[in-house]
């Protein structure tokens, strides 16, 4: 299955069908440092999140698991924008982010973004290549993220 995803991703350079994007609202005070540490802990504990896929000059995909991989998190502050402008900007961001491709040979094959919207609300966007995770695994990663965030924020 993974080899098929790899092949189709390389074959059709204009199709992001295997790009997964999760956008959710987080309510309450979000502690930036604790959230960043929680994500890094999750990445450190899952080799798949530190994996890239070499494809040249070999004809078969070769997974490369990287030891330490720092995951950048994009933070934006939209609190000064009206709710209508925030909604439009989020829609634009999601569309742009969804169309941005990953280079399979350069990790990480995931992106993280958080937008502070105000009134204790933050929008979290997690975009990753389906080569890394299926939906069941993604739920596990999110569960671990929330558990580690809670432990770090307390």
mmCIF file of C-alpha atoms in Angstrom:
data_model
loop_
_atom_site.group_PDB
_atom_site.id
_atom_site.type_symbol
_atom_site.label_atom_id
_atom_site.label_comp_id
_atom_site.label_asym_id
_atom_site.label_seq_id
_atom_site.Cartn_x
_atom_site.Cartn_y
_atom_site.Cartn_z
ATOM 1 C CA UNK A 1 0.000 0.000 0.000
ATOM 2 C CA UNK A 2 2.752 2.426 0.992
ATOM 3 C CA UNK A 3 4.683 1.686 -2.196
ATOM 4 C CA UNK A 4 1.571 2.493 -4.249
ATOM 5 C CA UNK A 5 1.155 5.845 -2.489
ATOM 6 C CA UNK A 6 4.837 6.568 -3.087
ATOM 7 C CA UNK A 7 4.535 5.699 -6.793
ATOM 8 C CA UNK A 8 1.411 7.799 -7.368
ATOM 9 C CA UNK A 9 2.919 10.756 -5.525
ATOM 10 C CA UNK A 10 5.989 10.707 -7.776
ATOM 11 C CA UNK A 11 3.993 9.966 -10.934
ATOM 12 C CA UNK A 12 1.548 12.856 -10.662
ATOM 13 C CA UNK A 13 3.496 15.890 -9.484
ATOM 14 C CA UNK A 14 0.400 18.116 -9.564
ATOM 15 C CA UNK A 15 -1.935 15.984 -7.468
ATOM 16 C CA UNK A 16 -1.912 16.287 -3.675
ATOM 17 C CA UNK A 17 -4.479 13.554 -3.128
ATOM 18 C CA UNK A 18 -2.234 11.954 -0.483
ATOM 19 C CA UNK A 19 -1.855 15.125 1.516
ATOM 20 C CA UNK A 20 -3.847 15.002 4.728
ATOM 21 C CA UNK A 21 -4.885 18.185 6.487
ATOM 22 C CA UNK A 22 -6.465 18.454 9.906
ATOM 23 C CA UNK A 23 -7.740 21.792 11.118
ATOM 24 C CA UNK A 24 -9.265 22.175 14.554
ATOM 25 C CA UNK A 25 -10.036 24.881 17.074
ATOM 26 C CA UNK A 26 -8.422 24.808 20.490
ATOM 27 C CA UNK A 27 -10.318 26.703 23.178
ATOM 28 C CA UNK A 28 -8.738 28.086 26.332
ATOM 29 C CA UNK A 29 -5.248 29.358 26.988
ATOM 30 C CA UNK A 30 -2.747 27.557 24.794
ATOM 31 C CA UNK A 31 0.734 27.474 26.292
ATOM 32 C CA UNK A 32 3.057 27.820 23.343
ATOM 33 C CA UNK A 33 6.186 26.312 24.918
ATOM 34 C CA UNK A 34 4.268 23.316 26.295
ATOM 35 C CA UNK A 35 2.598 22.748 22.924
ATOM 36 C CA UNK A 36 5.906 22.885 21.055
ATOM 37 C CA UNK A 37 7.540 20.482 23.535
ATOM 38 C CA UNK A 38 4.560 18.115 23.272
ATOM 39 C CA UNK A 39 4.803 18.010 19.469
ATOM 40 C CA UNK A 40 8.565 17.486 19.619
ATOM 41 C CA UNK A 41 8.092 14.646 22.130
ATOM 42 C CA UNK A 42 5.599 12.963 19.815
ATOM 43 C CA UNK A 43 7.925 13.323 16.816
ATOM 44 C CA UNK A 44 10.836 11.981 18.880
ATOM 45 C CA UNK A 45 8.833 8.906 19.878
ATOM 46 C CA UNK A 46 7.486 7.992 16.404
ATOM 47 C CA UNK A 47 10.040 7.034 13.785
ATOM 48 C CA UNK A 48 7.464 7.398 11.029
ATOM 49 C CA UNK A 49 7.240 11.138 11.710
ATOM 50 C CA UNK A 50 11.005 11.382 11.145
ATOM 51 C CA UNK A 51 10.974 9.373 7.907
ATOM 52 C CA UNK A 52 11.805 10.449 4.374
ATOM 53 C CA UNK A 53 11.753 8.424 1.165
ATOM 54 C CA UNK A 54 14.682 8.334 -1.232
ATOM 55 C CA UNK A 55 13.765 7.558 -4.811
ATOM 56 C CA UNK A 56 16.774 8.264 -6.981
ATOM 57 C CA UNK A 57 18.703 6.495 -8.356
ATOM 58 C CA UNK A 58 16.868 3.415 -7.028
ATOM 59 C CA UNK A 59 13.681 2.077 -8.588
ATOM 60 C CA UNK A 60 12.186 1.063 -5.236
ATOM 61 C CA UNK A 61 11.459 3.486 -2.403
ATOM 62 C CA UNK A 62 13.956 3.477 0.439
ATOM 63 C CA UNK A 63 12.830 4.737 3.816
ATOM 64 C CA UNK A 64 15.301 6.766 5.783
ATOM 65 C CA UNK A 65 14.538 7.316 9.463
ATOM 66 C CA UNK A 66 16.255 10.415 10.795
ATOM 67 C CA UNK A 67 17.538 10.488 14.370
ATOM 68 C CA UNK A 68 16.702 13.929 15.698
ATOM 69 C CA UNK A 69 14.361 16.057 13.655
ATOM 70 C CA UNK A 70 13.175 19.458 14.769
ATOM 71 C CA UNK A 71 9.612 20.235 13.777
ATOM 72 C CA UNK A 72 8.998 23.890 12.987
ATOM 73 C CA UNK A 73 5.666 25.317 14.039
ATOM 74 C CA UNK A 74 4.302 28.360 12.260
ATOM 75 C CA UNK A 75 2.645 30.765 14.693
ATOM 76 C CA UNK A 76 0.471 33.648 13.542
ATOM 77 C CA UNK A 77 -1.431 36.196 15.576
ATOM 78 C CA UNK A 78 -4.769 37.111 14.021
ATOM 79 C CA UNK A 79 -6.367 38.585 17.165
ATOM 80 C CA UNK A 80 -6.527 42.089 15.670
ATOM 81 C CA UNK A 81 -8.483 40.866 12.639
ATOM 82 C CA UNK A 82 -12.275 40.766 12.504
ATOM 83 C CA UNK A 83 -13.928 37.317 12.642
ATOM 84 C CA UNK A 84 -14.878 37.664 8.953
ATOM 85 C CA UNK A 85 -11.283 38.420 7.941
ATOM 86 C CA UNK A 86 -10.014 35.554 10.140
ATOM 87 C CA UNK A 87 -12.419 33.172 8.441
ATOM 88 C CA UNK A 88 -11.311 34.321 4.973
ATOM 89 C CA UNK A 89 -7.611 34.149 5.887
ATOM 90 C CA UNK A 90 -8.032 30.659 7.342
ATOM 91 C CA UNK A 91 -9.747 29.484 4.166
ATOM 92 C CA UNK A 92 -6.950 30.970 2.075
ATOM 93 C CA UNK A 93 -4.306 29.448 4.336
ATOM 94 C CA UNK A 94 -5.867 25.976 4.145
ATOM 95 C CA UNK A 95 -6.078 26.137 0.356
ATOM 96 C CA UNK A 96 -2.488 27.340 -0.022
ATOM 97 C CA UNK A 97 -1.183 24.835 2.505
ATOM 98 C CA UNK A 98 -3.075 21.986 0.833
ATOM 99 C CA UNK A 99 -1.525 22.835 -2.521
ATOM 100 C CA UNK A 100 2.057 22.997 -1.179
ATOM 101 C CA UNK A 101 3.835 19.749 -1.934
ATOM 102 C CA UNK A 102 6.310 17.865 0.203
ATOM 103 C CA UNK A 103 9.645 16.710 -1.116
ATOM 104 C CA UNK A 104 9.533 13.045 -0.128
ATOM 105 C CA UNK A 105 13.295 12.907 0.277
ATOM 106 C CA UNK A 106 13.442 15.869 2.696
ATOM 107 C CA UNK A 107 11.839 15.536 6.115
ATOM 108 C CA UNK A 108 9.687 16.476 7.801
ATOM 109 C CA UNK A 109 6.768 15.319 5.693
ATOM 110 C CA UNK A 110 4.420 17.304 7.900
ATOM 111 C CA UNK A 111 3.674 20.947 8.664
ATOM 112 C CA UNK A 112 2.203 22.578 11.741
ATOM 113 C CA UNK A 113 0.588 25.983 12.026
ATOM 114 C CA UNK A 114 -1.280 27.768 14.796
ATOM 115 C CA UNK A 115 -3.253 30.955 14.473
ATOM 116 C CA UNK A 116 -4.301 32.867 17.579
ATOM 117 C CA UNK A 117 -7.819 34.117 16.938
ATOM 118 C CA UNK A 118 -8.574 35.760 20.285
ATOM 119 C CA UNK A 119 -10.969 35.079 23.126
ATOM 120 C CA UNK A 120 -8.939 32.008 24.096
ATOM 121 C CA UNK A 121 -9.273 30.398 20.661
ATOM 122 C CA UNK A 122 -6.405 29.070 18.556
ATOM 123 C CA UNK A 123 -6.714 27.335 15.194
ATOM 124 C CA UNK A 124 -4.366 24.357 14.789
ATOM 125 C CA UNK A 125 -3.528 23.065 11.297
ATOM 126 C CA UNK A 126 -1.605 19.822 10.895
ATOM 127 C CA UNK A 127 -0.728 18.822 7.346
ATOM 128 C CA UNK A 128 1.095 15.559 6.636
ATOM 129 C CA UNK A 129 1.718 13.141 3.817
ATOM 130 C CA UNK A 130 -0.363 9.960 3.907
ATOM 131 C CA UNK A 131 2.867 7.964 3.479
ATOM 132 C CA UNK A 132 3.494 8.655 7.172
ATOM 133 C CA UNK A 133 0.157 7.855 8.742
ATOM 134 C CA UNK A 134 -3.264 6.423 8.133
ATOM 135 C CA UNK A 135 -6.300 7.842 9.939
ATOM 136 C CA UNK A 136 -6.034 5.404 12.854
ATOM 137 C CA UNK A 137 -2.367 6.283 13.398
ATOM 138 C CA UNK A 138 -3.130 10.001 13.128
ATOM 139 C CA UNK A 139 -5.721 9.681 15.898
ATOM 140 C CA UNK A 140 -3.106 7.950 18.057
ATOM 141 C CA UNK A 141 -0.598 10.741 17.393
ATOM 142 C CA UNK A 142 -3.186 13.391 18.320
ATOM 143 C CA UNK A 143 -4.121 11.515 21.474
ATOM 144 C CA UNK A 144 -0.477 11.361 22.506
ATOM 145 C CA UNK A 145 -0.002 15.023 21.630
ATOM 146 C CA UNK A 146 -2.876 16.073 23.879
ATOM 147 C CA UNK A 147 -1.685 13.840 26.702
ATOM 148 C CA UNK A 148 1.863 15.218 26.507
ATOM 149 C CA UNK A 149 0.615 18.777 26.198
ATOM 150 C CA UNK A 150 -1.487 18.361 29.318
ATOM 151 C CA UNK A 151 1.501 16.929 31.215
ATOM 152 C CA UNK A 152 3.748 19.794 30.030
ATOM 153 C CA UNK A 153 1.181 22.534 30.705
ATOM 154 C CA UNK A 154 0.409 21.417 34.292
#
